[in-house]
Short mmCIF file of C-alpha atoms in Angstrom, two decimals:
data_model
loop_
_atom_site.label_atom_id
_atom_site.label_comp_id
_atom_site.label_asym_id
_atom_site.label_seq_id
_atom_site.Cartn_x
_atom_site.Cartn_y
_atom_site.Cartn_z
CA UNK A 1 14.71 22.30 9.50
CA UNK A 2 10.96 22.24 8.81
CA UNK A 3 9.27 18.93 8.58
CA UNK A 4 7.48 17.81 5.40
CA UNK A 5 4.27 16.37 4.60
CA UNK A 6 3.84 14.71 1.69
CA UNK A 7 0.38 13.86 0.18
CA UNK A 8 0.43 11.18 -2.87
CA UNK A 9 -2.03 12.28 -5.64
CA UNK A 10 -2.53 15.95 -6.78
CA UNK A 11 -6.39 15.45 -7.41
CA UNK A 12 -10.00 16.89 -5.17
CA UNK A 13 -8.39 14.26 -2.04
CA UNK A 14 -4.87 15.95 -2.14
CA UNK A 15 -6.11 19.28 -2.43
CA UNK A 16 -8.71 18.79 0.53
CA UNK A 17 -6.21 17.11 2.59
CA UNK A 18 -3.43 19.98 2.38
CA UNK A 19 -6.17 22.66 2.85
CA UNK A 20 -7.30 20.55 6.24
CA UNK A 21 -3.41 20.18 6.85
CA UNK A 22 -3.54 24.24 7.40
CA UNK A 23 -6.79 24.53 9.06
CA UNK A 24 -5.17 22.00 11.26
CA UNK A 25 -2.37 24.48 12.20
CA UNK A 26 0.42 22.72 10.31
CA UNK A 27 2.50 25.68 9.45
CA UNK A 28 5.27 23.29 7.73
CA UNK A 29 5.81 22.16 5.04
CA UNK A 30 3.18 20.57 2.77
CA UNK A 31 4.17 19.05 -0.77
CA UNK A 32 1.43 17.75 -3.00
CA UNK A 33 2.88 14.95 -5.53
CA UNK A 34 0.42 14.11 -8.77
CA UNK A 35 0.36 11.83 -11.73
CA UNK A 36 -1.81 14.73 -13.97
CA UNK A 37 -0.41 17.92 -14.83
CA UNK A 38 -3.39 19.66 -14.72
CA UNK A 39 -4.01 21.34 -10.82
CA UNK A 40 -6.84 19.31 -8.94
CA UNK A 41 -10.03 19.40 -10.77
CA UNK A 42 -13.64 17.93 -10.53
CA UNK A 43 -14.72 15.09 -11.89
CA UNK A 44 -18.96 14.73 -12.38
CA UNK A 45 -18.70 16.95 -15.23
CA UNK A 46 -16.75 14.45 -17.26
CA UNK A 47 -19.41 12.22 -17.91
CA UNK A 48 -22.06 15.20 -18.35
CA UNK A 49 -21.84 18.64 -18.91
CA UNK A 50 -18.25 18.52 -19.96
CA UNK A 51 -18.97 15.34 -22.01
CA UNK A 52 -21.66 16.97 -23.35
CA UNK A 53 -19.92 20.46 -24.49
CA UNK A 54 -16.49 21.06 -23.31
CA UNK A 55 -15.61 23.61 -25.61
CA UNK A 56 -11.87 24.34 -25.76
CA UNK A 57 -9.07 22.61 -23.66
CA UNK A 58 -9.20 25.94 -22.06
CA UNK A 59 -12.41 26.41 -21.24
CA UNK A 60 -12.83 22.92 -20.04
CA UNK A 61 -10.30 23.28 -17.63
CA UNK A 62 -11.67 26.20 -16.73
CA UNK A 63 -15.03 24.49 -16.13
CA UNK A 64 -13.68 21.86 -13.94
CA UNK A 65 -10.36 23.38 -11.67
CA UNK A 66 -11.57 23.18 -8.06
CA UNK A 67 -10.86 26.48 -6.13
CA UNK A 68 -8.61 26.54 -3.23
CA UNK A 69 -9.06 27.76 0.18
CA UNK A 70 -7.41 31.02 0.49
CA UNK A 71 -6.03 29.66 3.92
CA UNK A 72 -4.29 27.42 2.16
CA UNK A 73 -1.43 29.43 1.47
CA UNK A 74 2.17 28.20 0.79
CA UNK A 75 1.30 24.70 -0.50
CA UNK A 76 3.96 23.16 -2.89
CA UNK A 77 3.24 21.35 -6.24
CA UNK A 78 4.61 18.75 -7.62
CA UNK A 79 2.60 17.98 -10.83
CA UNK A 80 2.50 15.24 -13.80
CA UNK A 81 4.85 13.11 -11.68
CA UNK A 82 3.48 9.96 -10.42
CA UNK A 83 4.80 8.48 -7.05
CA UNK A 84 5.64 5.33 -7.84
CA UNK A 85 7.25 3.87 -4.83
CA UNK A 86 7.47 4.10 -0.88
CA UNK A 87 9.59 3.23 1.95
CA UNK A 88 7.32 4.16 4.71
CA UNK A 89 10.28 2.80 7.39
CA UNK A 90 12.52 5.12 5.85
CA UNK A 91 9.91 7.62 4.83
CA UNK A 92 11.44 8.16 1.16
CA UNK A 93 8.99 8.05 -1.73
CA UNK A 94 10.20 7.51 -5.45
CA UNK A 95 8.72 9.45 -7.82
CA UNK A 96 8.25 8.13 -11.93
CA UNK A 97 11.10 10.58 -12.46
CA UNK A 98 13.27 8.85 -10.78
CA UNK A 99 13.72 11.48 -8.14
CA UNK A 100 13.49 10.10 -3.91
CA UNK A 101 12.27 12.72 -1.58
CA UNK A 102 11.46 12.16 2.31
CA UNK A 103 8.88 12.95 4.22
CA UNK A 104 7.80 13.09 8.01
CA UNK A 105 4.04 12.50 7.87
CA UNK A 106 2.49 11.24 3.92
CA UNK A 107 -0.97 11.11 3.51
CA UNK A 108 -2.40 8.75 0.55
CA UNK A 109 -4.55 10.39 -1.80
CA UNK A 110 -3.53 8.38 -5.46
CA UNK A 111 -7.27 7.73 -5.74
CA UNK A 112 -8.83 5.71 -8.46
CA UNK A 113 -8.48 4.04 -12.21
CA UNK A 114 -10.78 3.11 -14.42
CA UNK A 115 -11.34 -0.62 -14.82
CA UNK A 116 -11.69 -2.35 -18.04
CA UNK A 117 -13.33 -5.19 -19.75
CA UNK A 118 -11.11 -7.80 -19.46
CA UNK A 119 -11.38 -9.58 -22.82
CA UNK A 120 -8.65 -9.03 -25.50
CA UNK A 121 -8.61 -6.56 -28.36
CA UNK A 122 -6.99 -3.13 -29.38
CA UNK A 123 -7.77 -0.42 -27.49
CA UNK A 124 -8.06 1.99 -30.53
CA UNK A 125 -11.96 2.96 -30.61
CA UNK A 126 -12.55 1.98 -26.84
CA UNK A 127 -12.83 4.58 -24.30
CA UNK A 128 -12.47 5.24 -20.37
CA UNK A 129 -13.94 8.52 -18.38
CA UNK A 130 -11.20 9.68 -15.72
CA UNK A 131 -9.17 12.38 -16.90
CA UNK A 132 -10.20 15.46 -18.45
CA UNK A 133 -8.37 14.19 -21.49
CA UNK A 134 -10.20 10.90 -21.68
CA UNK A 135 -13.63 12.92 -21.50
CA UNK A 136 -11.97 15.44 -24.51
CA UNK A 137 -11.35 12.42 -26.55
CA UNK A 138 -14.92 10.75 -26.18
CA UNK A 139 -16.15 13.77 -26.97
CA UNK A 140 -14.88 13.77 -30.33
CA UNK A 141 -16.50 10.34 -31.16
CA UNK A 142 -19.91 11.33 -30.28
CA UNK A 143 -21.14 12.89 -33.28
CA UNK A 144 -24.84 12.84 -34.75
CA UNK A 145 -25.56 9.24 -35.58
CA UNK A 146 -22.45 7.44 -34.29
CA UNK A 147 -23.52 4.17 -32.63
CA UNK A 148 -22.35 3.98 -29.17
CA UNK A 149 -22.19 0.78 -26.54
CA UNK A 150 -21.47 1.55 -23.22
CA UNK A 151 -20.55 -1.43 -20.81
CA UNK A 152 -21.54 -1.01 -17.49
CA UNK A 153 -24.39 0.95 -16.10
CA UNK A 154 -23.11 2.13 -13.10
CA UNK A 155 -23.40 6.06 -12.48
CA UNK A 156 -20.64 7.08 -14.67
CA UNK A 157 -21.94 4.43 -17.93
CA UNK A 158 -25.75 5.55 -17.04
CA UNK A 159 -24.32 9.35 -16.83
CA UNK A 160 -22.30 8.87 -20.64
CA UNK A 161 -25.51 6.62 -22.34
CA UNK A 162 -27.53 9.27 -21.71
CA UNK A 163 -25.08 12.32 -22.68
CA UNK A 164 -24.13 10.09 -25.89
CA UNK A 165 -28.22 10.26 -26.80
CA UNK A 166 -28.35 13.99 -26.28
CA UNK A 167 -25.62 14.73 -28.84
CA UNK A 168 -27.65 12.41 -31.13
CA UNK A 169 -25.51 8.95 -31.03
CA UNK A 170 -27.46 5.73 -30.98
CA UNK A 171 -26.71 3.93 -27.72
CA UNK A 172 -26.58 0.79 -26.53
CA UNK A 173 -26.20 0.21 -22.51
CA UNK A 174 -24.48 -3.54 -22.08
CA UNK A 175 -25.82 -3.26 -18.54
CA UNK A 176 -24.06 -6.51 -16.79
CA UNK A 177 -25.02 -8.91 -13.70
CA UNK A 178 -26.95 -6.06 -11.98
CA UNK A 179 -29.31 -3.06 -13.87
CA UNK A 180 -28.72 0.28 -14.40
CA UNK A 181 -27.22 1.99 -10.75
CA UNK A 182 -28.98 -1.09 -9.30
CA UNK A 183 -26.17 -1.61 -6.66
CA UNK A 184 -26.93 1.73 -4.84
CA UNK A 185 -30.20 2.05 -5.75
CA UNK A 186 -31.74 -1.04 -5.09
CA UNK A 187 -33.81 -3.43 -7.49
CA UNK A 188 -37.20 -1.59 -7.71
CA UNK A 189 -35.84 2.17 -8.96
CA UNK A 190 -32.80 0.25 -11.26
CA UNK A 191 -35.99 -0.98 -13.07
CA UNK A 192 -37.41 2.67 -13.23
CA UNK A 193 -34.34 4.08 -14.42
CA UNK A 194 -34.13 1.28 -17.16
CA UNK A 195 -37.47 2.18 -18.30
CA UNK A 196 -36.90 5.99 -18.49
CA UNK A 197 -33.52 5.67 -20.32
CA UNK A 198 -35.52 3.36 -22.89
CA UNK A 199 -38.12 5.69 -22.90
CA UNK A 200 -35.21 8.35 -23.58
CA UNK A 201 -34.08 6.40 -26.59
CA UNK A 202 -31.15 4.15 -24.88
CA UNK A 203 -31.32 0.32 -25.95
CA UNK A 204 -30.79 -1.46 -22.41
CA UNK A 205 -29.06 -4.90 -22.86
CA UNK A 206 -29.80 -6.83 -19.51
CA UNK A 207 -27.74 -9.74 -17.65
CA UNK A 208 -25.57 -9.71 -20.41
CA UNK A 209 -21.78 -9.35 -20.37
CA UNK A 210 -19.20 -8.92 -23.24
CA UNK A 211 -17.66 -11.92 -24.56
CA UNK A 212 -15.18 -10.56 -26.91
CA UNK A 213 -14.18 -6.78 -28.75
CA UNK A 214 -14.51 -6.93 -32.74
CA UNK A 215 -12.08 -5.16 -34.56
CA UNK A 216 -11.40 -4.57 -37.90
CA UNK A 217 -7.91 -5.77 -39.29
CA UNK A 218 -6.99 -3.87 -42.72
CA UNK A 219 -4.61 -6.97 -43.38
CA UNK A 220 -1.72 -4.39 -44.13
CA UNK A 221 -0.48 -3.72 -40.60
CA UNK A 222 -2.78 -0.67 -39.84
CA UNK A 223 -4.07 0.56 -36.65
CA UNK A 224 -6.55 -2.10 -35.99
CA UNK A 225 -9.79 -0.60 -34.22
CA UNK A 226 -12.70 -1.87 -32.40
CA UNK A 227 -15.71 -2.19 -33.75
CA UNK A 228 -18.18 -3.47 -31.67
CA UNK A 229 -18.93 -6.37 -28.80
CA UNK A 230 -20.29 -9.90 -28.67
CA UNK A 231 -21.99 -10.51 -25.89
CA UNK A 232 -22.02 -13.79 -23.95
CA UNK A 233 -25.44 -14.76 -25.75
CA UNK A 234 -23.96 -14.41 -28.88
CA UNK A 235 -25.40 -11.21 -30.00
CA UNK A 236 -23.34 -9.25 -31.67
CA UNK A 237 -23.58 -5.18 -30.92
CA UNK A 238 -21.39 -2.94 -33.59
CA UNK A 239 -19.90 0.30 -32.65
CA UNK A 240 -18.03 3.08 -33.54
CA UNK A 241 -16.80 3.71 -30.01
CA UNK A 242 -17.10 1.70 -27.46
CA UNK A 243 -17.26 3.28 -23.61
CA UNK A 244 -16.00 0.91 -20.27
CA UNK A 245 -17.65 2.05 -17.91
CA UNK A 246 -17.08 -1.26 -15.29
CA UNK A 247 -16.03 0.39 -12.21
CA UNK A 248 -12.43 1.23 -11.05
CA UNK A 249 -9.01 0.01 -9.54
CA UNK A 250 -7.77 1.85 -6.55
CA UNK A 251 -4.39 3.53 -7.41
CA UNK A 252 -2.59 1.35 -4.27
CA UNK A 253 0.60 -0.47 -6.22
CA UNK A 254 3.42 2.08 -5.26
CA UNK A 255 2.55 1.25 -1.59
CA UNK A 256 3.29 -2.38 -1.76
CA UNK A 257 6.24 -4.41 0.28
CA UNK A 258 5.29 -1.94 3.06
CA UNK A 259 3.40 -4.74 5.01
CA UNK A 260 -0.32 -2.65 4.35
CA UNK A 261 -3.21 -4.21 3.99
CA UNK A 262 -4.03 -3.25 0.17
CA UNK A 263 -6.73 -5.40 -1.04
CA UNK A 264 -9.41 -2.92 -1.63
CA UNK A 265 -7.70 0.57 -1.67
CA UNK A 266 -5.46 1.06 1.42
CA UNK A 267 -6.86 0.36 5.16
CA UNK A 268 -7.49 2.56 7.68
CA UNK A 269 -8.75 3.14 11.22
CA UNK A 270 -12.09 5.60 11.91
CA UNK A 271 -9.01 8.39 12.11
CA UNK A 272 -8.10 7.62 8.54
CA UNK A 273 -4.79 6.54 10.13
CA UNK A 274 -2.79 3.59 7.61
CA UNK A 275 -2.88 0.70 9.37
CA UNK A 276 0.55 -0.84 10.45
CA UNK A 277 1.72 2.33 9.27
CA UNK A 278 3.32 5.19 11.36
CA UNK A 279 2.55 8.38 10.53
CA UNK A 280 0.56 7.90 7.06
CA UNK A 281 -3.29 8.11 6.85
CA UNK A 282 -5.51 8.10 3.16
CA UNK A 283 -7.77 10.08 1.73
CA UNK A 284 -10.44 10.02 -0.87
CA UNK A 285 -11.50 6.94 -2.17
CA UNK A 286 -8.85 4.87 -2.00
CA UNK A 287 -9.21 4.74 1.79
CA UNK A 288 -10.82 1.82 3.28
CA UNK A 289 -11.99 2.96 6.70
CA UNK A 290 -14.95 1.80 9.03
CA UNK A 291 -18.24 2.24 8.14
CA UNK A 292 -19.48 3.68 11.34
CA UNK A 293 -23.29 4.68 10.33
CA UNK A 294 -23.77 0.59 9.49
CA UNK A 295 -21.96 -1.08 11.29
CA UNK A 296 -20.75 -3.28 8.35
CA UNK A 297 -16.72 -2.85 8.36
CA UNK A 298 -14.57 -0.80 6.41
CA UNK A 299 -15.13 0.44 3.26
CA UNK A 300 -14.34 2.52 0.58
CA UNK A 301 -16.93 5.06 -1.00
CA UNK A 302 -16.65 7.03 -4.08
CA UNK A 303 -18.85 10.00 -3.90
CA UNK A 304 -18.49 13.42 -4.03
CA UNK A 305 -18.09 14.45 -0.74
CA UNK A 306 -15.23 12.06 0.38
CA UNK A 307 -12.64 13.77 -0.41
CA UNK A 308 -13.30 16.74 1.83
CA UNK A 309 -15.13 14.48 4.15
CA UNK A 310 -11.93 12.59 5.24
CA UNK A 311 -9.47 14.95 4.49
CA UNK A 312 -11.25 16.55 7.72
CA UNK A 313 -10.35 13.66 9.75
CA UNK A 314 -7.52 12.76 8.53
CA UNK A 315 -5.34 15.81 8.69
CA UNK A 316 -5.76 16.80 12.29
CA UNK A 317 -4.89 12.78 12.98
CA UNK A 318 -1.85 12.84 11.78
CA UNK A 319 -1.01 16.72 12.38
CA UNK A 320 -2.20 15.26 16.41
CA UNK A 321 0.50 11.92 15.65
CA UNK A 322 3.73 14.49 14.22
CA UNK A 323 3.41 16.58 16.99
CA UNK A 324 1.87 13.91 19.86
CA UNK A 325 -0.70 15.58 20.79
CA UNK A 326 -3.88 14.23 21.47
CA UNK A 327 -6.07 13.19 18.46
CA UNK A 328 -9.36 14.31 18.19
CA UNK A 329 -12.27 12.36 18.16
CA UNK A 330 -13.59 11.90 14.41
CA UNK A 331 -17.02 12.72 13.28
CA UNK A 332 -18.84 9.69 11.62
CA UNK A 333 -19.00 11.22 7.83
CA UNK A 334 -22.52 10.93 5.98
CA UNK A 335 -21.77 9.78 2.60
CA UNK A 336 -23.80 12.15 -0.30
CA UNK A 337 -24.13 11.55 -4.35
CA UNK A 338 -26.05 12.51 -7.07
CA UNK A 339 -26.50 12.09 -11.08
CA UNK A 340 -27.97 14.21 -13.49
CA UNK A 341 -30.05 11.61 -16.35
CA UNK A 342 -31.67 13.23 -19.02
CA UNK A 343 -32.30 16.22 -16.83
CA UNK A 344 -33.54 14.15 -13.49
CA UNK A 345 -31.49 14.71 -10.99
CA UNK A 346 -31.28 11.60 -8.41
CA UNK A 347 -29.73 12.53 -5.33
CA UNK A 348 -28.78 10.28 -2.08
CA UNK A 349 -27.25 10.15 1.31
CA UNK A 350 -25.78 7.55 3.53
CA UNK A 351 -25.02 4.09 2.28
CA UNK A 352 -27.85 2.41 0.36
CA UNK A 353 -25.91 -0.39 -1.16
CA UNK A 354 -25.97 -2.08 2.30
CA UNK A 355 -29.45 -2.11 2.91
CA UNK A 356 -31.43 -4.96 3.31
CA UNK A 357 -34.92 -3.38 3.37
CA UNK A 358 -36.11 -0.33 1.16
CA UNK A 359 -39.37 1.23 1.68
CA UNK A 360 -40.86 3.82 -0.79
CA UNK A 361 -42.19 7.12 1.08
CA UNK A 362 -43.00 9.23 -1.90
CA UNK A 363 -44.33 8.66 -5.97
CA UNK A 364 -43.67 5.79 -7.62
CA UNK A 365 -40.07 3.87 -8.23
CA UNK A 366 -41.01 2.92 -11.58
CA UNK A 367 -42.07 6.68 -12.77
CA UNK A 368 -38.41 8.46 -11.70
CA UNK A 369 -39.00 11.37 -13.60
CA UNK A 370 -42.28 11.88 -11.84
CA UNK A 371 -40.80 11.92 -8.44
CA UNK A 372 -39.84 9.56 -5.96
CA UNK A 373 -38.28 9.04 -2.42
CA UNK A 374 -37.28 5.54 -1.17
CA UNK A 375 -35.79 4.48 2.40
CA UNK A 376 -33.17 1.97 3.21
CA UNK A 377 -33.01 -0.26 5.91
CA UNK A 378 -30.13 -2.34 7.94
CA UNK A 379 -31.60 -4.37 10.51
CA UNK A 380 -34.60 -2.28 10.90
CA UNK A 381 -32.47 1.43 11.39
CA UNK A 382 -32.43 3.86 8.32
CA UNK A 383 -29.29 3.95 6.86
CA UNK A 384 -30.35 5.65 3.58
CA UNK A 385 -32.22 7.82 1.57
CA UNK A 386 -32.73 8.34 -2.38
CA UNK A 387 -34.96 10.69 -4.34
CA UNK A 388 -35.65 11.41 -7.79
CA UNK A 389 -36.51 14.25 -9.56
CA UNK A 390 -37.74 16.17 -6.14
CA UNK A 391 -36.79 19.56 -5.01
CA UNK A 392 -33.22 19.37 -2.63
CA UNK A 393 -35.46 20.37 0.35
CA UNK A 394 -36.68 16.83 0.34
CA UNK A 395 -33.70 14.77 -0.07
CA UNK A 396 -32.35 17.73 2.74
CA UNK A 397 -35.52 16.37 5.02
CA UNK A 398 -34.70 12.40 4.30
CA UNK A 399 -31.12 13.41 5.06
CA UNK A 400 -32.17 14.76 8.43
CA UNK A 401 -34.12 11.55 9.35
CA UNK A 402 -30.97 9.14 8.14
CA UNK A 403 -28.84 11.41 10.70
CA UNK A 404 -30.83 11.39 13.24
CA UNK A 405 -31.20 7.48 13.25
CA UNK A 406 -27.94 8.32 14.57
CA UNK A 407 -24.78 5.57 15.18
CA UNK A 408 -25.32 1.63 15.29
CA UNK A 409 -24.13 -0.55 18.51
CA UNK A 410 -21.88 -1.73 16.13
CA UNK A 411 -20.37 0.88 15.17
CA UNK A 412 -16.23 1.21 15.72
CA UNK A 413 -13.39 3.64 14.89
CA UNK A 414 -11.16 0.21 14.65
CA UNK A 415 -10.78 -1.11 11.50
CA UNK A 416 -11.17 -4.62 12.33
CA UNK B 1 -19.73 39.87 10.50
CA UNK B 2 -18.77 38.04 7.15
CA UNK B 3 -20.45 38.41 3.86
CA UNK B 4 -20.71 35.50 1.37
CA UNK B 5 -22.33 35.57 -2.13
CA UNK B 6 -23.65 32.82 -4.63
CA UNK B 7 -23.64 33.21 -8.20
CA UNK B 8 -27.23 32.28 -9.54
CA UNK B 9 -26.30 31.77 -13.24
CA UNK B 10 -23.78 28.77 -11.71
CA UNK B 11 -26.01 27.44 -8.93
CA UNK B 12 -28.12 24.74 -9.57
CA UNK B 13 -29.46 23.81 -6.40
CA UNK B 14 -27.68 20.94 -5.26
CA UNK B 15 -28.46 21.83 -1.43
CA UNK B 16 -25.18 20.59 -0.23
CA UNK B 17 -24.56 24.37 0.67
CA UNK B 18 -27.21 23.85 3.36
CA UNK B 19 -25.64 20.25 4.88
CA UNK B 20 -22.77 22.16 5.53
CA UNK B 21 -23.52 25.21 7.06
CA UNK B 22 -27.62 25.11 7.32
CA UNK B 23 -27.85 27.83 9.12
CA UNK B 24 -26.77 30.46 6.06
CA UNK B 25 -28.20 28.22 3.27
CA UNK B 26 -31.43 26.68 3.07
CA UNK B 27 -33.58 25.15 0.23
CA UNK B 28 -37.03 26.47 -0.24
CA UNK B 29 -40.17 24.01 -0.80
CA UNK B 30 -39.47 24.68 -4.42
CA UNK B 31 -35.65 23.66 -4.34
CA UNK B 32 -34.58 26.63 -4.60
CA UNK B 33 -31.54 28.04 -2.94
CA UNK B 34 -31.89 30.91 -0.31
CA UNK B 35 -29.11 32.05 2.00
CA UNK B 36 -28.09 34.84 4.32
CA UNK B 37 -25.57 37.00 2.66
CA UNK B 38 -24.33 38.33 5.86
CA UNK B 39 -23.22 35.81 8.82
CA UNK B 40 -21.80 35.54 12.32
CA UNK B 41 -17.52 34.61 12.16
CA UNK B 42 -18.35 32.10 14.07
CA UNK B 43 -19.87 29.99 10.95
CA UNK B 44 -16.76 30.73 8.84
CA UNK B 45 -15.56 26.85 9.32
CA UNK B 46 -19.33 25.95 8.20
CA UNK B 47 -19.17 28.51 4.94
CA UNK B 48 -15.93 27.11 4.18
CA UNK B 49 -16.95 23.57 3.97
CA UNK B 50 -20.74 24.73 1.69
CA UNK B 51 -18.13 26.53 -0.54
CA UNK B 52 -15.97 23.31 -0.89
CA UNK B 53 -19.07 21.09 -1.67
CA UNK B 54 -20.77 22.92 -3.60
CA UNK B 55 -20.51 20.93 -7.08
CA UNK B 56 -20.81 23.83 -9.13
CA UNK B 57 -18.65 26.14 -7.01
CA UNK B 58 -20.78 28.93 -7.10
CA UNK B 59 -20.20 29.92 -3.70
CA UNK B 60 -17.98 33.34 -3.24
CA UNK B 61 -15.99 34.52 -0.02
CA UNK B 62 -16.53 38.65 0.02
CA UNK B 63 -13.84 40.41 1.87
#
């Protein structure tokens, strides 16, 4: 009988993983399990292009389905049904339907939800970006006019303040402890950013936080709907949608009682193997592996690349631990992101947020949309690179100089 | 020998093509994509991973 491996979550991560599966020459069987019942699609357009004009259902799908390998032939689908339990010692996973299936090797791709602002009111008139559907819905409330707050300015709220303004909505950015993209960017070119989305028509609210939804109540029993935010200060911001935007929850519950070590997406050694786990390694961003180009312990990262970038390690691990054979040794991935604001594209590599030094090489931090390149620092090595509004030949230089400050004395494949 | 082809109306110059397999794709001084159509089998794993990352998907396998 042909073995099975079974990868949790039907999104970019699951797809990578059972294309890498193949290119790993596993020739059994692969079954892909997802929550969605759309086929794996990309997410950056959700907050931008899609946000911005996504057409039909259709055609937005269209936009956004990720291609698959033609290699990556006789892959089995399992769509719009959550797993919501596993027995990794009997290697039986329980799926929302109720259905159990087993598995030989699983690989952990469930990803990411949206977090939300954890103060009471009705959720009618407040909106997350995930799903397609969530960015379809959001699009509807942004028409000419409406008067938007977005909490959180992260990539995703910085990405959806400045979509809302280009479809004409009046926005308001509740920006939190830390300014706009400030935790990967670093102080100096959060401040530019702040001043260009002003400049761009955004209202930036800083160090505030919200204190409470309004809502309206009709008295009668009707849907009640949000109206707006007051802040922590007191002000009081009205809306006609409001947009979360406060970072995410790893997707990690239907692996608990297994004896993992869950509390920040799911743990894993440099070979993306699960620890305490046999036979189970993650993908995406709800792994938590070593950080091997800082030094600074394991991590997860949610950029673009990460998906593909451990799916590449990950599969010929546990292909190697099915079949014991030896497991190759993993290449140390270089994290990449980038965001399109009000047509600047900021693009970076390697892992900023750890830095404790940055060092501008080109333009000026506070002018973004005139150009700029900063450095990052740990302990005196590069780890980092950002630019703003250059051509990709120049973040493609600063990428070559982060890789080429090459692997710290610190750095391990164990996770701890 | 393996030919590959880009769509220009969907690329938008990313330059992640050219992490992944810089020696077919390579950004000008202006940021602008240029590439080998034609390239060695031997770069096939490279291609494959520039036509994954690409964020636009405008990256084409010819047969």
């Amino acid at each position: 009988m042909a073995r099975r491996i079974a990868i949790a979550g039907a999104s970019m991560g699951g797809l990578r993983a059972a294309e890498q599966l193949r290119s790993a020459g596993w020739e059994e069987e692969i079954l892909v399990i997802g929550g969605e019942i759309h086929p794996p699609y990309k997410r950056p357009p959700l907050s931008k292009e899609v946000l911005k004009s996504p057409g039909s259902i259709e055609e937005a799908l269209a936009a956004v389905t990720l291609r698959q390998r033609r290699t990556a032939t006789g892959i089995d689908w399992k769509l719009g049904a959550p797993v919501t339990g596993a027995d990794l010692k009997g290697r039986t996973l329980t799926l929302a339907t109720g259905e159990q299936l087993g598995y030989d090797g699983l690989v952990v791709a469930t990803g990411l939800r949206p977090a939300r602002v954890r103060v009471p009111g009705p959720l009618h008139g407040r909106h997350v970006i995930r799903t397609l559907e969530d960015s379809l819905g959001l699009h509807r409330e942004l028409q000419p006019a409406a008067r938007i707050v977005v909490v959180g300015a992260g990539f995703i709220g910085c990405e959806a303040a400045a979509t809302a303004t280009l479809l004409g909505c009046r926005v308001t950015l509740i920006e939190g402890s830390t300014g706009p993209m400030q935790r990967t960017l670093g102080r100096e070119l959060s401040e530019g950013m702040r001043s260009f989305l002003t400049q761009r028509g955004v209202e930036c609210i800083s160090g505030e936080r919200v204190a409470a939804f309004t809502w309206n109540d009709d008295g009668a029993g009707g849907t009640q709907r949000c109206t707006g935010v007051r802040l922590a200060g007191g002000r009081e911001v009205q809306a006609d949608a409001v947009i979360e935007a406060v970072g995410s929850t790893p997707n990690v519950e239907w692996l608990a009682g297994n004896g993992l070590d869950l509390s920040d997406g799911v743990l894993c050694d440099g070979h993306l193997r699960v620890l305490e786990a046999e036979h189970v390694v993650a993908v995406g961003d709800v792994a938590r592996y070593p950080d091997r180009r800082t030094g600074t312990g394991p991590r997860r990262v949610e950029h673009w690349a990460t998906p593909a970038d451990t799916a590449k390690i990950a599969a010929p691990a546990l292909v190697a631990g099915l079949n014991g054979t030896e497991t190759p040794e993993p290449v140390a991935p270089l994290p990449a992101f980038w965001t399109d604001i009000f047509g600047i594209r900021v693009q970076g590599v390697g892992s900023p947020a750890v830095a404790d030094r940055i060092e501008v090489l080109e333009g000026d931090p506070s002018r973004p949309a005139d150009g700029a390149a900063l450095a990052y620092y740990l302990g005196g090595r590069l780890i980092g690179a950002v630019t703003s509004a250059l051509p990709a030949d120049r973040q493609l230089h600063y990428r070559k100089l982060v890789t080429e400050a090459g692997l710290p004395a610190s750095s391990q494949l164990a996770a701890v | 020998m393996k030919t590959v082809d880009v769509d220009r109306s969907l690329c938008d110059n990313h330059g992640q093509c050219a992490i992944a397999a810089p020696e077919v794709f390579r950004m000008n001084p202006d940021g602008v994509l240029e590439y080998e159509p034609t390239f060695d089998d031997s770069l096939l794993g490279e291609v494959e991973e520039a036509i994954d990352v690409c964020p636009v998907q405008a990256i084409f396998l010819k047969d």
